[in-house]
Amino acid sequence: MCSATQLRTSARFAVFLLLFWGAQPGSGANARTCPAPCVCFGELVDCSRLKRGQIPDAIPEWTVQLDLSHNKLQVLDSTLFSKLQHLSEIKLNHNELEVVPDLGPYASNITMLILANNRITRISAEQLRPFHALETLDLSNNNIVDIKANSFPTLPLKNLFLNNNRISLLETGCFTNLSSSLQVLRLNRNRLSTIPAKIFQLPNLQHLELSRNRVRRVEGLTFQGLHALRSLKMQRNGLSRLMDGAFWDLSNMEVLQLDYNNLTEVSKGWLYGLLTLQQLHLGHNAISRIRPDAWEFCQKLSELDLSSNHLTRLEESSFVGLSLLDELHIGNNRVSFIADGAFRRLTNLQMLDLQNNEISWTIEDMNGPFSALDNLKKLFLQGNQIRSVTKKSFSGLDALQHLDLSNNAIMSIQANAFSQMKNLQELRLNTSSLLCDCQLKWLPVWVAEQTFMSCFNASCAHPQMLKGRSLFAVSQEEFVCDDFPKPQITVQPETQSALKGTNVTFVCSAASSSDSPMTFAWKKDNEVLNEAEIHNQAHLRVQGGAGGETEVTEYTTTLQLRNVEFSNEGKYQCVISNHFGSSYSTKARLTVNMLPSLTKMPMDLSIRAGATARLECAAVGHPSPQIAWQKDGGTDFPAARERRMHVMPEDDVFFIVDVKTEDIGVYSCTAQNTAGAISANATLTVLETPSFLRPLMDRTVAKGETAVLQCIAGGSPPPKLNWTKDDSPLIVTERHFFAAANQLLIIVDAAEADAGKYTCEMSNALGTERGNVRLAVISNPNCDPGMQGSMEVGMAGGAGSDDDGWTTVGIVIIAVVCCVVGTSLVWVVIIYHTRRRSEDCSVTNTDETNLPADIPSYLSSQGTLADRQDGYILSESGSSHQYMTSSLSGFYLQSRDMNGLCQLDTGSETDMEAAIDPLLCHYQGPIGSLLRRENMYTTDPSDVFTGCSMDQRQVCIDSYSGSLTSSKRRDYFLSDHLDVCSSTVLMQLPNASLVHSSSHQQSDRRPSTEEGDLNDYGRPHECLSPCNTFMGTFGKAPWRPQNDIYTGFDPPPVMCNRVTLHENPYAAPDGDSDHENFLPKDSASEQSSSVYEQPFDSRTDPFPQRRTST
């Protein structure tokens, strides 16, 4: 095997001798006369190297090839070629010609003209024009300094050689006339420093040589127009920069030679367009880096030469895309690091040259560094400072045939390190440093069984008695293990996790029986840490063994990492070495963590409805934190359900498109990793233009009544409200009050001057909205005076025992406090102003200020108050309750229904709310203010209240009873005994109390002083016919009492019997404290009434039903 080269050399020499003897002159049957002193070979007449004047005057006419080189010719006589009509090739090289000679009339037949090594200084089109058939022109080694435009006539020239001239300039268009035929152009060894872009417009050119010039930089598109170029040679130019697209348009090129230049890196920019490149020679440059995507545009490479460069690392991405690579030369570099999987994608590689690098650890410690090279046949690793070979060093190389490990001081080879290479034919190894102990016993036996013992030169260095002896001269009994001079790892470094900024320590220990000097090194990710803080120590210990006790030196090395950063993450390994070899510890991983910190914090955002909300949140940490969003502490996003939410992780942006009011809330951004979590909040406010939550409704009140105008405003931010009257500023008097942030305009003791158009203007930063309300004030409401009737009492309940009464009142008070705790303040103000206007009652005021019952609960917190209200309905939002009062005031319109009965409208919203609220009942009749009878207790439990009954009762009431000056006691006429309210909640005026009586006997006592006061007005009592649909609480049908409750009552006679209703003993706190003074002491006995107490809002009777008779 080792003498194969000599055999090939001998064969070539034999072939040369045969060719020489077969080509001797005169041989063959068709020998022709050759002129002296020339030599003839077939059709070749060789007249070269003749002395001056010895060139024959006549050249044979049959001459096809003529050689006149090396004759120092300065001039040629054209007559010499006048008869050479068959001449096609002529050599005139190595003469002293200064111009292209005239070769006679048959120059048009010449296809090859060799004029190399003459003194020609320029190329003339006139001199070349006679050579119509010229295909090859060699003008190398002349004195040509430039090539001007149109230097060449139109010729069928295929090969043009201009090597070794003094050409420094190529003018644009200099090769234009050769564009249709030129295939080979050689411009080597000239003085070109720049190559103009698009200078070579030669679509048929296949080979271009520009070696040994002075081109330092190649711009983009320099070789555009060379579509057919297959090879380009630019060696030894001093090239240092190849710009992006330097070889663009060379789509058919197969060979690119850039050896012996100053290139520093390989990148895809200058390789762009080389889609068919098969051979790339970059040897003897200064390349130190291969970019990860360098081979993207030349993935058909079969041969890559990177030898003799400055490469120190082979990354995992260094050869990505070269799956067709057949040969890879990386020898004579400085490679000391080969990443795991660096050769993973080179599945077709057959030859790998890594000689003269520094990859000892790759063979000694890595687990199968070449395992992916299934088709590798030749591996060259000579001169790599390899000291040991493990059984995993060459795993996976089943097809390997040639392995060269020569020039390595190998000391140990693990058992069966080569046995898996079944096809190995040649193994070269020469070492004199083997540790011949029991672990090497297998090697001489295995080598003897192979066929390459002649190329295997190995001898022992230890133990001392075997030093210098050939491996094959040591007997099997002499391979023993009495000591362990090579270090053995006893303590392995441990994997750790640490927070950024803390200190980390790795500890590693090894033992050895040799006193050879020990060296310590630490590696991070297979690279040596040259400037690390390392502390080493050693101590002796005694170790027992089969041969007795042995002194062993134990070495400990410590790696200290201070203020660790993320760059410190990786795998750490200690290497302990001495003269006998190196030991590698296991790899311990270090993980550095950092708590997340926000780099972009979400900010509070106010935005118009319908716009797009943009919230940013970004965080850094290690590991990289994950970003999550929450709304109001949960994951319920209305925008997500409606597909209006978009999260852009790459942009750290959270979008909500078409923002709505339900998107309002607190959005939390949470960044979390294994070290911890951090969050930040942002409030999203949706802005809306002002709008009316309820339509504005006109109001009609009687003179002296309290009027309430509503302007329930919506919008964000909450709009400011302003009232005007008749398009003029509203003149505010002591009778005007504003409540609920000006959403309610209250006019006490309405006068005719208060009538008119009121404008509510609401505005915020987004706009203004206006609405009108018309207020009508009736000066003297009056119904038919002849109508007399009885008034239904709007409250059911009795004057039961004090305990039961206080229980009921306590429930009401608790409900009022919980729902409308703030409303009392406004009522205090209203009562205060009402008392000031009272003239007839100096101590207390019994009139009621009627507020609408549809004031939302959220307005109550803004100062809208009501005195003790005796019923409640659903609030505006539906989430809380609000108390309401059904009006019993005596203000009404002079309108009549189909029965001719007068209808009442007090301006109170309570009646409106109760009638039109769909949650309560379906109302179909006109609106009134007094209670109706028949729909309270019907025979069918499923009855609903659909309208006014045709059975009406009349009530006689003083026309001024609703004024602010009325007395505490009022005279009513009893109606039917069933006209009792189903609720025990007392429908009470602000300062008046009612004691409901069920007595049907006419009182025979004399009118009191207060009653006389009422009659002194001289006004007749007016009879009213109420028509109001009574609504149960929250739309329920009122509780229906048992039939036997009223069995003892007879229908009253059809007449106006006067009944005195006294104040409720559980009156509001602002009522008259000494109201008992207005009642006779024996009033209770005189009235002899029965009181029934109805449970509040219940269809069953939770309280005991009582009747109290006095």
Short mmCIF file of N, CA and C in Angstrom, two decimals, residues 86-210:
data_model
loop_
_atom_site.label_atom_id
_atom_site.label_comp_id
_atom_site.label_asym_id
_atom_site.label_seq_id
_atom_site.Cartn_x
_atom_site.Cartn_y
_atom_site.Cartn_z
N HIS A 86 -1.56 24.89 -47.38
CA HIS A 86 -2.13 23.96 -46.39
C HIS A 86 -1.76 24.35 -44.96
N LEU A 87 -1.02 25.44 -44.83
CA LEU A 87 -0.57 25.82 -43.50
C LEU A 87 -1.76 26.28 -42.63
N SER A 88 -1.88 25.67 -41.44
CA SER A 88 -2.97 26.05 -40.52
C SER A 88 -2.45 26.43 -39.13
N GLU A 89 -1.24 25.96 -38.77
CA GLU A 89 -0.69 26.27 -37.46
C GLU A 89 0.75 26.72 -37.62
N ILE A 90 1.09 27.84 -36.97
CA ILE A 90 2.45 28.34 -37.05
C ILE A 90 2.86 28.86 -35.67
N LYS A 91 4.08 28.47 -35.25
CA LYS A 91 4.62 28.89 -33.97
C LYS A 91 5.77 29.85 -34.20
N LEU A 92 5.62 31.05 -33.69
CA LEU A 92 6.65 32.09 -33.80
C LEU A 92 7.05 32.62 -32.42
N ASN A 93 6.87 31.81 -31.42
CA ASN A 93 7.18 32.24 -30.06
C ASN A 93 8.70 32.25 -29.84
N HIS A 94 9.10 33.04 -28.82
CA HIS A 94 10.50 33.20 -28.45
C HIS A 94 11.34 33.73 -29.62
N ASN A 95 10.83 34.80 -30.20
CA ASN A 95 11.59 35.53 -31.20
C ASN A 95 11.65 36.99 -30.77
N GLU A 96 12.01 37.85 -31.69
CA GLU A 96 12.14 39.27 -31.37
C GLU A 96 11.23 40.13 -32.24
N LEU A 97 10.08 39.58 -32.57
CA LEU A 97 9.12 40.30 -33.39
C LEU A 97 8.45 41.41 -32.59
N GLU A 98 8.25 42.54 -33.23
CA GLU A 98 7.63 43.69 -32.57
C GLU A 98 6.20 43.93 -33.05
N VAL A 99 5.84 43.30 -34.17
CA VAL A 99 4.48 43.41 -34.69
C VAL A 99 4.04 42.03 -35.16
N VAL A 100 2.77 41.91 -35.41
CA VAL A 100 2.25 40.66 -35.95
C VAL A 100 2.69 40.57 -37.41
N PRO A 101 3.45 39.53 -37.83
CA PRO A 101 4.01 39.48 -39.19
C PRO A 101 2.96 39.19 -40.25
N ASP A 102 3.35 39.51 -41.50
CA ASP A 102 2.52 39.20 -42.66
C ASP A 102 2.89 37.81 -43.13
N LEU A 103 1.94 36.89 -43.14
CA LEU A 103 2.20 35.49 -43.45
C LEU A 103 1.69 35.11 -44.83
N GLY A 104 1.64 36.07 -45.74
CA GLY A 104 1.37 35.77 -47.13
C GLY A 104 -0.09 35.62 -47.46
N PRO A 105 -0.34 35.20 -48.72
CA PRO A 105 -1.73 35.16 -49.20
C PRO A 105 -2.58 34.09 -48.54
N TYR A 106 -1.92 33.09 -47.94
CA TYR A 106 -2.70 32.00 -47.34
C TYR A 106 -2.83 32.15 -45.81
N ALA A 107 -2.65 33.39 -45.35
CA ALA A 107 -2.82 33.63 -43.91
C ALA A 107 -4.27 33.40 -43.47
N SER A 108 -5.18 33.50 -44.45
CA SER A 108 -6.60 33.31 -44.10
C SER A 108 -6.90 31.87 -43.73
N ASN A 109 -5.94 30.93 -44.03
CA ASN A 109 -6.16 29.53 -43.68
C ASN A 109 -5.61 29.17 -42.30
N ILE A 110 -4.87 30.05 -41.73
CA ILE A 110 -4.23 29.75 -40.45
C ILE A 110 -5.27 29.80 -39.33
N THR A 111 -5.30 28.75 -38.50
CA THR A 111 -6.23 28.68 -37.37
C THR A 111 -5.52 28.88 -36.04
N MET A 112 -4.19 28.68 -35.99
CA MET A 112 -3.45 28.86 -34.74
C MET A 112 -2.21 29.69 -35.02
N LEU A 113 -2.09 30.78 -34.23
CA LEU A 113 -0.93 31.66 -34.37
C LEU A 113 -0.34 31.88 -32.98
N ILE A 114 0.93 31.38 -32.82
CA ILE A 114 1.60 31.48 -31.53
C ILE A 114 2.67 32.55 -31.64
N LEU A 115 2.46 33.67 -30.90
CA LEU A 115 3.41 34.78 -30.91
C LEU A 115 3.89 35.12 -29.50
N ALA A 116 3.93 34.13 -28.67
CA ALA A 116 4.34 34.36 -27.29
C ALA A 116 5.84 34.64 -27.23
N ASN A 117 6.23 35.39 -26.17
CA ASN A 117 7.64 35.70 -25.90
C ASN A 117 8.30 36.43 -27.06
N ASN A 118 7.64 37.49 -27.50
CA ASN A 118 8.22 38.39 -28.48
C ASN A 118 8.26 39.79 -27.87
N ARG A 119 8.33 40.82 -28.72
CA ARG A 119 8.43 42.19 -28.25
C ARG A 119 7.27 43.05 -28.77
N ILE A 120 6.17 42.41 -28.97
CA ILE A 120 4.98 43.11 -29.49
C ILE A 120 4.44 44.02 -28.39
N THR A 121 4.17 45.27 -28.74
CA THR A 121 3.73 46.26 -27.76
C THR A 121 2.25 46.62 -27.88
N ARG A 122 1.66 46.32 -29.01
CA ARG A 122 0.25 46.64 -29.14
C ARG A 122 -0.42 45.65 -30.08
N ILE A 123 -1.73 45.64 -29.99
CA ILE A 123 -2.53 44.76 -30.83
C ILE A 123 -3.22 45.64 -31.85
N SER A 124 -2.99 45.30 -33.14
CA SER A 124 -3.54 46.11 -34.22
C SER A 124 -4.58 45.29 -34.98
N ALA A 125 -5.73 45.88 -35.19
CA ALA A 125 -6.78 45.20 -35.95
C ALA A 125 -6.38 45.00 -37.39
N GLU A 126 -5.59 45.95 -37.96
CA GLU A 126 -5.16 45.82 -39.36
C GLU A 126 -4.24 44.63 -39.53
N GLN A 127 -3.40 44.40 -38.55
CA GLN A 127 -2.46 43.28 -38.66
C GLN A 127 -3.14 41.93 -38.50
N LEU A 128 -4.23 41.90 -37.79
CA LEU A 128 -4.92 40.63 -37.56
C LEU A 128 -6.04 40.36 -38.56
N ARG A 129 -6.39 41.36 -39.34
CA ARG A 129 -7.52 41.21 -40.25
C ARG A 129 -7.31 40.10 -41.29
N PRO A 130 -6.09 39.83 -41.82
CA PRO A 130 -5.94 38.76 -42.83
C PRO A 130 -6.23 37.36 -42.29
N PHE A 131 -6.24 37.19 -40.99
CA PHE A 131 -6.41 35.85 -40.43
C PHE A 131 -7.90 35.56 -40.23
N HIS A 132 -8.55 35.29 -41.32
CA HIS A 132 -10.00 35.12 -41.28
C HIS A 132 -10.44 33.87 -40.54
N ALA A 133 -9.56 32.84 -40.53
CA ALA A 133 -9.94 31.57 -39.91
C ALA A 133 -9.27 31.37 -38.55
N LEU A 134 -8.66 32.40 -38.02
CA LEU A 134 -7.89 32.26 -36.79
C LEU A 134 -8.79 31.89 -35.60
N GLU A 135 -8.42 30.83 -34.91
CA GLU A 135 -9.18 30.37 -33.74
C GLU A 135 -8.38 30.50 -32.45
N THR A 136 -7.04 30.38 -32.55
CA THR A 136 -6.21 30.47 -31.35
C THR A 136 -5.12 31.49 -31.59
N LEU A 137 -5.05 32.48 -30.69
CA LEU A 137 -4.02 33.52 -30.77
C LEU A 137 -3.35 33.62 -29.40
N ASP A 138 -2.01 33.38 -29.43
CA ASP A 138 -1.25 33.43 -28.19
C ASP A 138 -0.29 34.61 -28.26
N LEU A 139 -0.55 35.62 -27.45
CA LEU A 139 0.29 36.81 -27.37
C LEU A 139 0.90 36.96 -25.98
N SER A 140 1.10 35.85 -25.30
CA SER A 140 1.64 35.88 -23.95
C SER A 140 3.10 36.33 -23.96
N ASN A 141 3.51 36.88 -22.81
CA ASN A 141 4.91 37.28 -22.60
C ASN A 141 5.38 38.27 -23.67
N ASN A 142 4.58 39.29 -23.91
CA ASN A 142 4.99 40.39 -24.78
C ASN A 142 4.99 41.67 -23.94
N ASN A 143 4.98 42.77 -24.61
CA ASN A 143 5.04 44.06 -23.92
C ASN A 143 3.75 44.87 -24.10
N ILE A 144 2.67 44.22 -24.24
CA ILE A 144 1.38 44.89 -24.43
C ILE A 144 0.97 45.53 -23.11
N VAL A 145 0.58 46.81 -23.16
CA VAL A 145 0.24 47.54 -21.93
C VAL A 145 -1.26 47.80 -21.79
N ASP A 146 -1.97 47.75 -22.86
CA ASP A 146 -3.41 47.97 -22.77
C ASP A 146 -4.10 47.32 -23.96
N ILE A 147 -5.40 47.19 -23.83
CA ILE A 147 -6.22 46.68 -24.92
C ILE A 147 -7.33 47.69 -25.13
N LYS A 148 -7.21 48.33 -26.28
CA LYS A 148 -8.15 49.40 -26.58
C LYS A 148 -9.37 48.84 -27.30
N ALA A 149 -10.38 49.70 -27.36
CA ALA A 149 -11.60 49.31 -28.06
C ALA A 149 -11.29 49.07 -29.53
N ASN A 150 -11.87 48.04 -30.08
CA ASN A 150 -11.69 47.67 -31.50
C ASN A 150 -10.26 47.26 -31.80
N SER A 151 -9.57 46.74 -30.79
CA SER A 151 -8.23 46.22 -31.06
C SER A 151 -8.27 44.95 -31.88
N PHE A 152 -9.36 44.24 -31.78
CA PHE A 152 -9.49 42.99 -32.51
C PHE A 152 -10.54 43.15 -33.60
N PRO A 153 -10.21 42.72 -34.82
CA PRO A 153 -11.23 42.70 -35.87
C PRO A 153 -12.19 41.55 -35.62
N THR A 154 -13.18 41.49 -36.43
CA THR A 154 -14.14 40.39 -36.29
C THR A 154 -13.48 39.11 -36.78
N LEU A 155 -13.21 38.23 -35.85
CA LEU A 155 -12.53 36.97 -36.13
C LEU A 155 -13.27 35.83 -35.45
N PRO A 156 -13.14 34.61 -35.96
CA PRO A 156 -13.74 33.44 -35.29
C PRO A 156 -12.86 32.93 -34.15
N LEU A 157 -12.26 33.83 -33.43
CA LEU A 157 -11.29 33.49 -32.40
C LEU A 157 -11.98 32.79 -31.24
N LYS A 158 -11.43 31.65 -30.83
CA LYS A 158 -11.95 30.89 -29.70
C LYS A 158 -11.05 30.98 -28.49
N ASN A 159 -9.74 31.02 -28.70
CA ASN A 159 -8.80 31.02 -27.60
C ASN A 159 -7.88 32.23 -27.74
N LEU A 160 -7.85 33.06 -26.71
CA LEU A 160 -7.01 34.25 -26.72
C LEU A 160 -6.18 34.24 -25.43
N PHE A 161 -4.82 34.17 -25.64
CA PHE A 161 -3.92 34.10 -24.50
C PHE A 161 -3.10 35.38 -24.43
N LEU A 162 -3.29 36.11 -23.32
CA LEU A 162 -2.57 37.38 -23.12
C LEU A 162 -1.84 37.37 -21.79
N ASN A 163 -1.36 36.22 -21.38
CA ASN A 163 -0.68 36.10 -20.10
C ASN A 163 0.66 36.83 -20.10
N ASN A 164 1.05 37.25 -18.91
CA ASN A 164 2.40 37.79 -18.68
C ASN A 164 2.73 38.95 -19.61
N ASN A 165 1.82 39.90 -19.70
CA ASN A 165 2.11 41.15 -20.40
C ASN A 165 2.14 42.26 -19.35
N ARG A 166 2.00 43.45 -19.79
CA ARG A 166 1.98 44.60 -18.87
C ARG A 166 0.64 45.33 -18.93
N ILE A 167 -0.38 44.56 -19.20
CA ILE A 167 -1.71 45.15 -19.40
C ILE A 167 -2.24 45.68 -18.06
N SER A 168 -2.58 46.94 -18.06
CA SER A 168 -3.15 47.56 -16.87
C SER A 168 -4.51 48.20 -17.15
N LEU A 169 -4.91 48.18 -18.43
CA LEU A 169 -6.16 48.83 -18.78
C LEU A 169 -6.90 48.00 -19.80
N LEU A 170 -8.17 47.81 -19.53
CA LEU A 170 -9.08 47.18 -20.47
C LEU A 170 -10.17 48.18 -20.78
N GLU A 171 -10.15 48.69 -22.02
CA GLU A 171 -11.15 49.66 -22.41
C GLU A 171 -12.48 48.98 -22.70
N THR A 172 -13.52 49.71 -22.45
CA THR A 172 -14.86 49.19 -22.70
C THR A 172 -15.02 48.89 -24.19
N GLY A 173 -15.48 47.69 -24.49
CA GLY A 173 -15.68 47.28 -25.87
C GLY A 173 -14.48 46.65 -26.52
N CYS A 174 -13.43 46.38 -25.72
CA CYS A 174 -12.22 45.84 -26.34
C CYS A 174 -12.41 44.43 -26.88
N PHE A 175 -13.40 43.69 -26.35
CA PHE A 175 -13.61 42.33 -26.84
C PHE A 175 -14.93 42.18 -27.59
N THR A 176 -15.48 43.28 -28.00
CA THR A 176 -16.81 43.24 -28.61
C THR A 176 -16.82 42.40 -29.88
N ASN A 177 -15.78 42.55 -30.74
CA ASN A 177 -15.76 41.85 -32.02
C ASN A 177 -15.49 40.37 -31.88
N LEU A 178 -15.18 39.94 -30.65
CA LEU A 178 -14.93 38.51 -30.42
C LEU A 178 -16.07 37.85 -29.64
N SER A 179 -17.13 38.59 -29.42
CA SER A 179 -18.19 38.11 -28.54
C SER A 179 -18.91 36.88 -29.06
N SER A 180 -18.89 36.69 -30.37
CA SER A 180 -19.66 35.58 -30.92
C SER A 180 -18.91 34.26 -30.91
N SER A 181 -17.60 34.30 -30.63
CA SER A 181 -16.83 33.06 -30.76
C SER A 181 -15.90 32.78 -29.58
N LEU A 182 -15.44 33.78 -28.87
CA LEU A 182 -14.40 33.57 -27.87
C LEU A 182 -14.89 32.68 -26.74
N GLN A 183 -14.08 31.64 -26.42
CA GLN A 183 -14.44 30.69 -25.39
C GLN A 183 -13.43 30.66 -24.23
N VAL A 184 -12.16 30.95 -24.54
CA VAL A 184 -11.13 30.92 -23.50
C VAL A 184 -10.36 32.23 -23.56
N LEU A 185 -10.27 32.89 -22.37
CA LEU A 185 -9.53 34.14 -22.29
C LEU A 185 -8.61 34.08 -21.07
N ARG A 186 -7.30 34.25 -21.34
CA ARG A 186 -6.31 34.20 -20.27
C ARG A 186 -5.61 35.55 -20.16
N LEU A 187 -5.74 36.12 -18.95
CA LEU A 187 -5.10 37.40 -18.67
C LEU A 187 -4.24 37.31 -17.41
N ASN A 188 -3.63 36.15 -17.20
CA ASN A 188 -2.82 35.95 -16.00
C ASN A 188 -1.53 36.78 -16.07
N ARG A 189 -1.00 37.10 -14.88
CA ARG A 189 0.29 37.78 -14.75
C ARG A 189 0.32 39.11 -15.51
N ASN A 190 -0.68 39.91 -15.30
CA ASN A 190 -0.68 41.26 -15.85
C ASN A 190 -0.71 42.26 -14.70
N ARG A 191 -1.06 43.46 -14.99
CA ARG A 191 -1.03 44.52 -13.98
C ARG A 191 -2.41 45.14 -13.78
N LEU A 192 -3.42 44.35 -13.98
CA LEU A 192 -4.79 44.84 -13.80
C LEU A 192 -5.05 45.05 -12.31
N SER A 193 -5.51 46.23 -11.98
CA SER A 193 -5.86 46.54 -10.59
C SER A 193 -7.37 46.66 -10.40
N THR A 194 -8.05 46.96 -11.45
CA THR A 194 -9.51 47.03 -11.41
C THR A 194 -10.08 46.34 -12.63
N ILE A 195 -11.27 45.81 -12.43
CA ILE A 195 -11.99 45.20 -13.55
C ILE A 195 -13.29 45.96 -13.71
N PRO A 196 -13.40 46.73 -14.78
CA PRO A 196 -14.63 47.51 -14.96
C PRO A 196 -15.85 46.60 -15.03
N ALA A 197 -16.93 47.08 -14.48
CA ALA A 197 -18.17 46.31 -14.50
C ALA A 197 -18.63 46.09 -15.94
N LYS A 198 -19.10 44.91 -16.20
CA LYS A 198 -19.66 44.51 -17.50
C LYS A 198 -18.66 44.66 -18.63
N ILE A 199 -17.36 44.52 -18.31
CA ILE A 199 -16.34 44.65 -19.35
C ILE A 199 -16.31 43.43 -20.26
N PHE A 200 -16.73 42.28 -19.70
CA PHE A 200 -16.67 41.05 -20.48
C PHE A 200 -18.07 40.72 -21.02
N GLN A 201 -18.39 41.32 -22.16
CA GLN A 201 -19.65 41.01 -22.81
C GLN A 201 -19.41 39.89 -23.82
N LEU A 202 -19.14 38.69 -23.26
CA LEU A 202 -18.76 37.54 -24.07
C LEU A 202 -19.68 36.37 -23.73
N PRO A 203 -20.80 36.28 -24.36
CA PRO A 203 -21.80 35.29 -23.97
C PRO A 203 -21.36 33.85 -24.19
N ASN A 204 -20.29 33.60 -25.00
CA ASN A 204 -19.84 32.23 -25.24
C ASN A 204 -18.58 31.87 -24.47
N LEU A 205 -18.07 32.79 -23.69
CA LEU A 205 -16.84 32.53 -22.96
C LEU A 205 -17.10 31.47 -21.88
N GLN A 206 -16.22 30.47 -21.82
CA GLN A 206 -16.37 29.38 -20.87
C GLN A 206 -15.29 29.37 -19.79
N HIS A 207 -14.11 29.90 -20.12
CA HIS A 207 -13.00 29.87 -19.16
C HIS A 207 -12.33 31.24 -19.15
N LEU A 208 -12.23 31.80 -17.94
CA LEU A 208 -11.60 33.11 -17.78
C LEU A 208 -10.55 33.00 -16.68
N GLU A 209 -9.32 33.45 -17.00
CA GLU A 209 -8.23 33.39 -16.04
C GLU A 209 -7.69 34.79 -15.80
N LEU A 210 -7.69 35.18 -14.52
CA LEU A 210 -7.21 36.51 -14.12
C LEU A 210 -6.22 36.40 -12.97
#
